PDB file of C-alpha atoms in Angstrom:
ATOM      1  CA  LEU N   1     -20.477  -4.408   9.967  1.00  0.00           C
ATOM      2  CA  SER N   2     -21.699  -0.990   8.972  1.00  0.00           C
ATOM      3  CA  TYR N   3     -24.351  -0.077   6.429  1.00  0.00           C
ATOM      4  CA  HIS N   4     -25.174   3.360   7.741  1.00  0.00           C
ATOM      5  CA  PHE N   5     -25.141   6.577   5.748  1.00  0.00           C
ATOM      6  CA  THR N   6     -25.305   4.418   2.656  1.00  0.00           C
ATOM      7  CA  LEU N   7     -27.470   4.304  -0.405  1.00  0.00           C
ATOM      8  CA  GLY N   8     -30.733   4.125   1.475  1.00  0.00           C
ATOM      9  CA  PHE N   9     -31.397   0.399   1.766  1.00  0.00           C
ATOM     10  CA  GLN N  10     -35.071  -0.490   1.977  1.00  0.00           C
ATOM     11  CA  ASN N  11     -34.537  -4.143   2.914  1.00  0.00           C
ATOM     12  CA  ILE N  12     -32.028  -6.055   4.993  1.00  0.00           C
ATOM     13  CA  GLU N  13     -30.674  -8.590   2.557  1.00  0.00           C
ATOM     14  CA  LEU N  14     -27.518 -10.405   1.498  1.00  0.00           C
ATOM     15  CA  LEU N  15     -26.257 -10.614   5.078  1.00  0.00           C
ATOM     16  CA  GLU N  16     -27.010 -14.317   5.628  1.00  0.00           C
ATOM     17  CA  GLU N  17     -23.333 -15.316   5.432  1.00  0.00           C
ATOM     18  CA  TYR N  18     -22.309 -12.918   8.201  1.00  0.00           C
ATOM     19  CA  THR N  19     -23.375 -15.205  11.042  1.00  0.00           C
ATOM     20  CA  GLY N  20     -20.548 -14.222  13.415  1.00  0.00           C
ATOM     21  CA  ILE N  21     -21.236 -10.490  13.440  1.00  0.00           C
ATOM     22  CA  ARG N  22     -21.530  -9.030  16.926  1.00  0.00           C
ATOM     23  CA  SER N  23     -22.317  -5.381  16.055  1.00  0.00           C
ATOM     24  CA  LEU N  24     -24.323  -4.033  13.143  1.00  0.00           C
ATOM     25  CA  TRP N  25     -25.019  -0.434  12.123  1.00  0.00           C
ATOM     26  CA  LEU N  26     -27.942   0.118   9.756  1.00  0.00           C
ATOM     27  CA  ASP N  27     -28.550   3.791  10.570  1.00  0.00           C
ATOM     28  CA  HIS N  28     -29.868   6.340   8.093  1.00  0.00           C
ATOM     29  CA  ASN N  29     -31.428   4.011   5.567  1.00  0.00           C
ATOM     30  CA  ARG N  30     -35.030   3.535   4.480  1.00  0.00           C
ATOM     31  CA  LEU N  31     -35.767   0.330   6.363  1.00  0.00           C
ATOM     32  CA  ALA N  32     -39.381  -0.294   7.393  1.00  0.00           C
ATOM     33  CA  ASN N  33     -38.735  -3.592   9.212  1.00  0.00           C
ATOM     34  CA  VAL N  34     -35.922  -5.695  10.659  1.00  0.00           C
ATOM     35  CA  SER N  35     -36.600  -8.944   8.810  1.00  0.00           C
ATOM     36  CA  GLY N  36     -33.464 -10.445   7.345  1.00  0.00           C
ATOM     37  CA  LEU N  37     -31.430 -10.678  10.548  1.00  0.00           C
ATOM     38  CA  ASN N  38     -32.500 -14.188  11.571  1.00  0.00           C
ATOM     39  CA  THR N  39     -29.075 -15.747  10.857  1.00  0.00           C
ATOM     40  CA  MET N  40     -27.230 -13.241  13.045  1.00  0.00           C
ATOM     41  CA  THR N  41     -27.806 -15.068  16.307  1.00  0.00           C
ATOM     42  CA  ASN N  42     -24.487 -13.826  17.775  1.00  0.00           C
ATOM     43  CA  LEU N  43     -25.452 -10.180  17.364  1.00  0.00           C
ATOM     44  CA  LYS N  44     -24.901  -8.189  20.587  1.00  0.00           C
ATOM     45  CA  CYS N  45     -25.384  -4.603  19.358  1.00  0.00           C
ATOM     46  CA  LEU N  46     -27.841  -3.382  16.736  1.00  0.00           C
ATOM     47  CA  PHE N  47     -28.021   0.256  15.701  1.00  0.00           C
ATOM     48  CA  ILE N  48     -30.911   0.853  13.338  1.00  0.00           C
ATOM     49  CA  ARG N  49     -31.841   4.454  14.124  1.00  0.00           C
ATOM     50  CA  ASN N  50     -33.059   7.044  11.643  1.00  0.00           C
ATOM     51  CA  ASN N  51     -35.020   4.690   9.423  1.00  0.00           C
ATOM     52  CA  TYR N  52     -38.735   4.146   8.822  1.00  0.00           C
ATOM     53  CA  LEU N  53     -39.306   1.176  11.128  1.00  0.00           C
ATOM     54  CA  THR N  54     -42.952   0.563  11.944  1.00  0.00           C
ATOM     55  CA  THR N  55     -42.415  -2.853  13.527  1.00  0.00           C
ATOM     56  CA  LEU N  56     -39.700  -4.845  15.263  1.00  0.00           C
ATOM     57  CA  SER N  57     -41.104  -8.132  14.001  1.00  0.00           C
ATOM     58  CA  GLY N  58     -38.222 -10.506  13.384  1.00  0.00           C
ATOM     59  CA  ILE N  59     -36.037  -9.207  16.185  1.00  0.00           C
ATOM     60  CA  GLU N  60     -37.128 -12.028  18.489  1.00  0.00           C
ATOM     61  CA  CYS N  61     -34.438 -14.344  17.090  1.00  0.00           C
ATOM     62  CA  LEU N  62     -31.678 -12.010  18.323  1.00  0.00           C
ATOM     63  CA  SER N  63     -31.695 -13.401  21.852  1.00  0.00           C
ATOM     64  CA  GLN N  64     -28.068 -12.365  22.518  1.00  0.00           C
ATOM     65  CA  LEU N  65     -28.799  -8.686  21.868  1.00  0.00           C
ATOM     66  CA  VAL N  66     -27.475  -6.409  24.627  1.00  0.00           C
ATOM     67  CA  ILE N  67     -27.809  -2.965  23.003  1.00  0.00           C
ATOM     68  CA  LEU N  68     -30.641  -1.963  20.680  1.00  0.00           C
ATOM     69  CA  ASP N  69     -30.952   1.521  19.216  1.00  0.00           C
ATOM     70  CA  VAL N  70     -34.153   2.069  17.244  1.00  0.00           C
ATOM     71  CA  SER N  71     -34.482   5.778  17.952  1.00  0.00           C
ATOM     72  CA  ASN N  72     -35.846   8.146  15.320  1.00  0.00           C
ATOM     73  CA  ASN N  73     -38.205   5.718  13.614  1.00  0.00           C
ATOM     74  CA  GLU N  74     -41.985   5.300  13.288  1.00  0.00           C
ATOM     75  CA  LEU N  75     -42.588   2.674  15.995  1.00  0.00           C
ATOM     76  CA  LYS N  76     -45.966   2.669  17.755  1.00  0.00           C
ATOM     77  CA  GLU N  77     -45.370  -0.483  19.820  1.00  0.00           C
ATOM     78  CA  ILE N  78     -42.481  -2.708  20.858  1.00  0.00           C
ATOM     79  CA  ASN N  79     -44.090  -6.038  21.780  1.00  0.00           C
ATOM     80  CA  GLU N  80     -41.325  -8.030  20.119  1.00  0.00           C
ATOM     81  CA  ILE N  81     -38.628  -7.006  22.602  1.00  0.00           C
ATOM     82  CA  GLU N  82     -40.016  -9.103  25.441  1.00  0.00           C
ATOM     83  CA  SER N  83     -37.971 -12.080  24.234  1.00  0.00           C
ATOM     84  CA  LEU N  84     -34.704 -10.122  24.506  1.00  0.00           C
ATOM     85  CA  GLN N  85     -33.724 -11.235  28.003  1.00  0.00           C
ATOM     86  CA  ASN N  86     -30.087 -10.062  27.665  1.00  0.00           C
ATOM     87  CA  LEU N  87     -31.033  -6.538  26.589  1.00  0.00           C
ATOM     88  CA  THR N  88     -29.422  -3.975  28.902  1.00  0.00           C
ATOM     89  CA  THR N  89     -29.738  -0.825  26.794  1.00  0.00           C
ATOM     90  CA  LEU N  90     -32.708   0.293  24.712  1.00  0.00           C
ATOM     91  CA  TYR N  91     -32.813   3.579  22.834  1.00  0.00           C
ATOM     92  CA  ILE N  92     -36.314   4.115  21.513  1.00  0.00           C
ATOM     93  CA  GLY N  93     -36.555   7.885  21.679  1.00  0.00           C
ATOM     94  CA  ASN N  94     -38.293   9.953  19.026  1.00  0.00           C
ATOM     95  CA  ASN N  95     -40.776   7.348  17.860  1.00  0.00           C
ATOM     96  CA  LYS N  96     -44.578   7.308  17.989  1.00  0.00           C
ATOM     97  CA  LEU N  97     -45.180   5.456  21.242  1.00  0.00           C
ATOM     98  CA  SER N  98     -48.341   6.898  22.749  1.00  0.00           C
ATOM     99  CA  GLU N  99     -50.314   4.170  24.476  1.00  0.00           C
ATOM    100  CA  THR N 100     -48.951   2.780  27.714  1.00  0.00           C
ATOM    101  CA  SER N 101     -49.726  -0.676  26.354  1.00  0.00           C
ATOM    102  CA  SER N 102     -47.088  -0.038  23.686  1.00  0.00           C
ATOM    103  CA  ILE N 103     -44.332  -0.194  26.321  1.00  0.00           C
ATOM    104  CA  GLU N 104     -45.770  -2.931  28.556  1.00  0.00           C
ATOM    105  CA  PRO N 105     -43.126  -5.485  27.435  1.00  0.00           C
ATOM    106  CA  LEU N 106     -40.313  -3.433  29.007  1.00  0.00           C
ATOM    107  CA  PRO N 107     -40.378  -5.042  32.489  1.00  0.00           C
ATOM    108  CA  ARG N 108     -40.036  -8.473  30.849  1.00  0.00           C
ATOM    109  CA  CYS N 109     -36.535  -7.460  29.727  1.00  0.00           C
ATOM    110  CA  LYS N 110     -35.033  -8.470  33.070  1.00  0.00           C
ATOM    111  CA  SER N 111     -31.551  -7.034  32.370  1.00  0.00           C
ATOM    112  CA  LEU N 112     -32.720  -3.624  31.126  1.00  0.00           C
ATOM    113  CA  SER N 113     -30.748  -0.870  32.864  1.00  0.00           C
ATOM    114  CA  THR N 114     -30.651   2.009  30.350  1.00  0.00           C
ATOM    115  CA  LEU N 115     -33.861   3.183  28.711  1.00  0.00           C
ATOM    116  CA  ASP N 116     -34.404   6.142  26.411  1.00  0.00           C
ATOM    117  CA  LEU N 117     -38.105   6.851  25.873  1.00  0.00           C
ATOM    118  CA  SER N 118     -37.623  10.562  25.187  1.00  0.00           C
ATOM    119  CA  LYS N 119     -39.625  12.454  22.580  1.00  0.00           C
ATOM    120  CA  ASN N 120     -42.504  10.032  22.264  1.00  0.00           C
ATOM    121  CA  ARG N 121     -46.179  10.660  23.020  1.00  0.00           C
ATOM    122  CA  LEU N 122     -46.549   8.922  26.380  1.00  0.00           C
ATOM    123  CA  SER N 123     -49.038  10.633  28.682  1.00  0.00           C
ATOM    124  CA  ASP N 124     -50.667   8.280  31.233  1.00  0.00           C
ATOM    125  CA  TYR N 125     -48.525   9.094  34.256  1.00  0.00           C
ATOM    126  CA  LYS N 126     -49.960   6.632  36.798  1.00  0.00           C
ATOM    127  CA  THR N 127     -49.521   3.651  34.528  1.00  0.00           C
ATOM    128  CA  ILE N 128     -46.097   4.821  33.378  1.00  0.00           C
ATOM    129  CA  LEU N 129     -44.879   5.290  36.956  1.00  0.00           C
ATOM    130  CA  ASN N 130     -46.133   1.815  37.804  1.00  0.00           C
ATOM    131  CA  LEU N 131     -44.497   0.315  34.737  1.00  0.00           C
ATOM    132  CA  LEU N 132     -41.155   2.053  35.363  1.00  0.00           C
ATOM    133  CA  SER N 133     -41.114   0.907  38.975  1.00  0.00           C
ATOM    134  CA  SER N 134     -41.336  -2.701  37.780  1.00  0.00           C
ATOM    135  CA  ILE N 135     -38.123  -2.468  35.727  1.00  0.00           C
ATOM    136  CA  SER N 136     -35.922  -3.605  38.589  1.00  0.00           C
ATOM    137  CA  GLN N 137     -32.482  -2.952  37.046  1.00  0.00           C
ATOM    138  CA  LEU N 138     -33.305   0.492  35.617  1.00  0.00           C
ATOM    139  CA  SER N 139     -30.482   2.920  36.398  1.00  0.00           C
ATOM    140  CA  VAL N 140     -30.584   5.404  33.488  1.00  0.00           C
ATOM    141  CA  LEU N 141     -33.836   6.866  32.148  1.00  0.00           C
ATOM    142  CA  TYR N 142     -34.621   9.501  29.528  1.00  0.00           C
ATOM    143  CA  LEU N 143     -38.256  10.572  29.492  1.00  0.00           C
ATOM    144  CA  LEU N 144     -38.163  14.264  28.505  1.00  0.00           C
ATOM    145  CA  GLY N 145     -40.209  15.261  25.486  1.00  0.00           C
ATOM    146  CA  ASN N 146     -43.250  13.200  26.507  1.00  0.00           C
ATOM    147  CA  PRO N 147     -46.524  14.800  27.673  1.00  0.00           C
ATOM    148  CA  VAL N 148     -46.272  12.681  30.834  1.00  0.00           C
ATOM    149  CA  VAL N 149     -43.364  14.801  32.094  1.00  0.00           C
ATOM    150  CA  ARG N 150     -45.570  17.894  32.258  1.00  0.00           C
ATOM    151  CA  SER N 151     -48.424  16.009  33.899  1.00  0.00           C
ATOM    152  CA  ILE N 152     -46.450  14.631  36.862  1.00  0.00           C
ATOM    153  CA  ASP N 153     -46.205  17.007  39.815  1.00  0.00           C
ATOM    154  CA  SER N 154     -42.645  17.001  41.146  1.00  0.00           C
ATOM    155  CA  TYR N 155     -41.617  14.883  38.170  1.00  0.00           C
ATOM    156  CA  ARG N 156     -38.006  14.247  39.169  1.00  0.00           C
ATOM    157  CA  LEU N 157     -38.973  13.461  42.747  1.00  0.00           C
ATOM    158  CA  GLN N 158     -41.703  10.994  41.794  1.00  0.00           C
ATOM    159  CA  ILE N 159     -39.513   9.190  39.267  1.00  0.00           C
ATOM    160  CA  THR N 160     -36.740   8.936  41.871  1.00  0.00           C
ATOM    161  CA  VAL N 161     -39.197   7.424  44.360  1.00  0.00           C
ATOM    162  CA  CYS N 162     -40.591   4.848  41.942  1.00  0.00           C
ATOM    163  CA  CYS N 163     -37.268   3.801  40.365  1.00  0.00           C
ATOM    164  CA  LYS N 164     -35.155   2.648  43.304  1.00  0.00           C
ATOM    165  CA  ASN N 165     -31.930   1.991  41.353  1.00  0.00           C
ATOM    166  CA  LEU N 166     -32.018   5.093  39.152  1.00  0.00           C
ATOM    167  CA  THR N 167     -28.705   6.967  38.988  1.00  0.00           C
ATOM    168  CA  PHE N 168     -29.410   9.276  36.016  1.00  0.00           C
ATOM    169  CA  LEU N 169     -32.643  10.901  34.908  1.00  0.00           C
ATOM    170  CA  ASP N 170     -32.724  12.939  31.704  1.00  0.00           C
ATOM    171  CA  GLU N 171     -28.964  13.604  31.635  1.00  0.00           C
ATOM    172  CA  LYS N 172     -28.768  14.630  35.291  1.00  0.00           C
ATOM    173  CA  PRO N 173     -27.341  12.409  38.013  1.00  0.00           C
ATOM    174  CA  ILE N 174     -29.459  11.474  40.991  1.00  0.00           C
ATOM    175  CA  GLN N 175     -27.389  12.376  44.029  1.00  0.00           C
ATOM    176  CA  ALA N 176     -27.663  10.865  47.505  1.00  0.00           C
ATOM    177  CA  ASN N 177     -29.393  14.065  48.627  1.00  0.00           C
ATOM    178  CA  ASP N 178     -31.975  13.673  45.837  1.00  0.00           C
ATOM    179  CA  ARG N 179     -32.701  10.151  47.026  1.00  0.00           C
ATOM    180  CA  PHE N 180     -32.970  11.344  50.647  1.00  0.00           C
ATOM    181  CA  CYS N 181     -35.439  14.100  49.679  1.00  0.00           C
ATOM    182  CA  ALA N 182     -37.451  11.637  47.601  1.00  0.00           C
ATOM    183  CA  LYS N 183     -37.773   9.262  50.555  1.00  0.00           C
ATOM    184  CA  ALA N 184     -38.798  12.108  52.859  1.00  0.00           C
ATOM    185  CA  TRP N 185     -41.381  13.280  50.337  1.00  0.00           C
TER     186      TRP N 185
END
């Protein structure tokens, strides 16, 4: 079901009957929250980018969610995602995440393999490196556009060391030679 590039919905409503939907696009509206999706328990993919989301409250009921795209919103924290155990892909770039505590729920998403945190305001490199290293399935990471990238010496090398399963970092593949150099470092 697609309600993107529409009339600028401010609320998610009148979707209660669509209980079997597996993918939903709500891009480019004026949504400030995700309430109204509680009957969509079969939802696997939710694209709700380019809105005005300030909270993900209400998303907890979407336990089957595999892909979540909330990029280009106003989010300052993402505590609600910790209940999304099937989540493999999270796009949360270009939001207002600044405190490391705002992304602490990420390692609790045990299936998370693709993570876009680009263009936020994350800066505490030691805590971020520690947090990223605890996301065991992480294979694709986008972190460019955060102050933390400039504050980490040998950024690519350190991220490669801390994220053992990483295969792509900021659109560039991590080659076997990169991994070898990271281990030697």
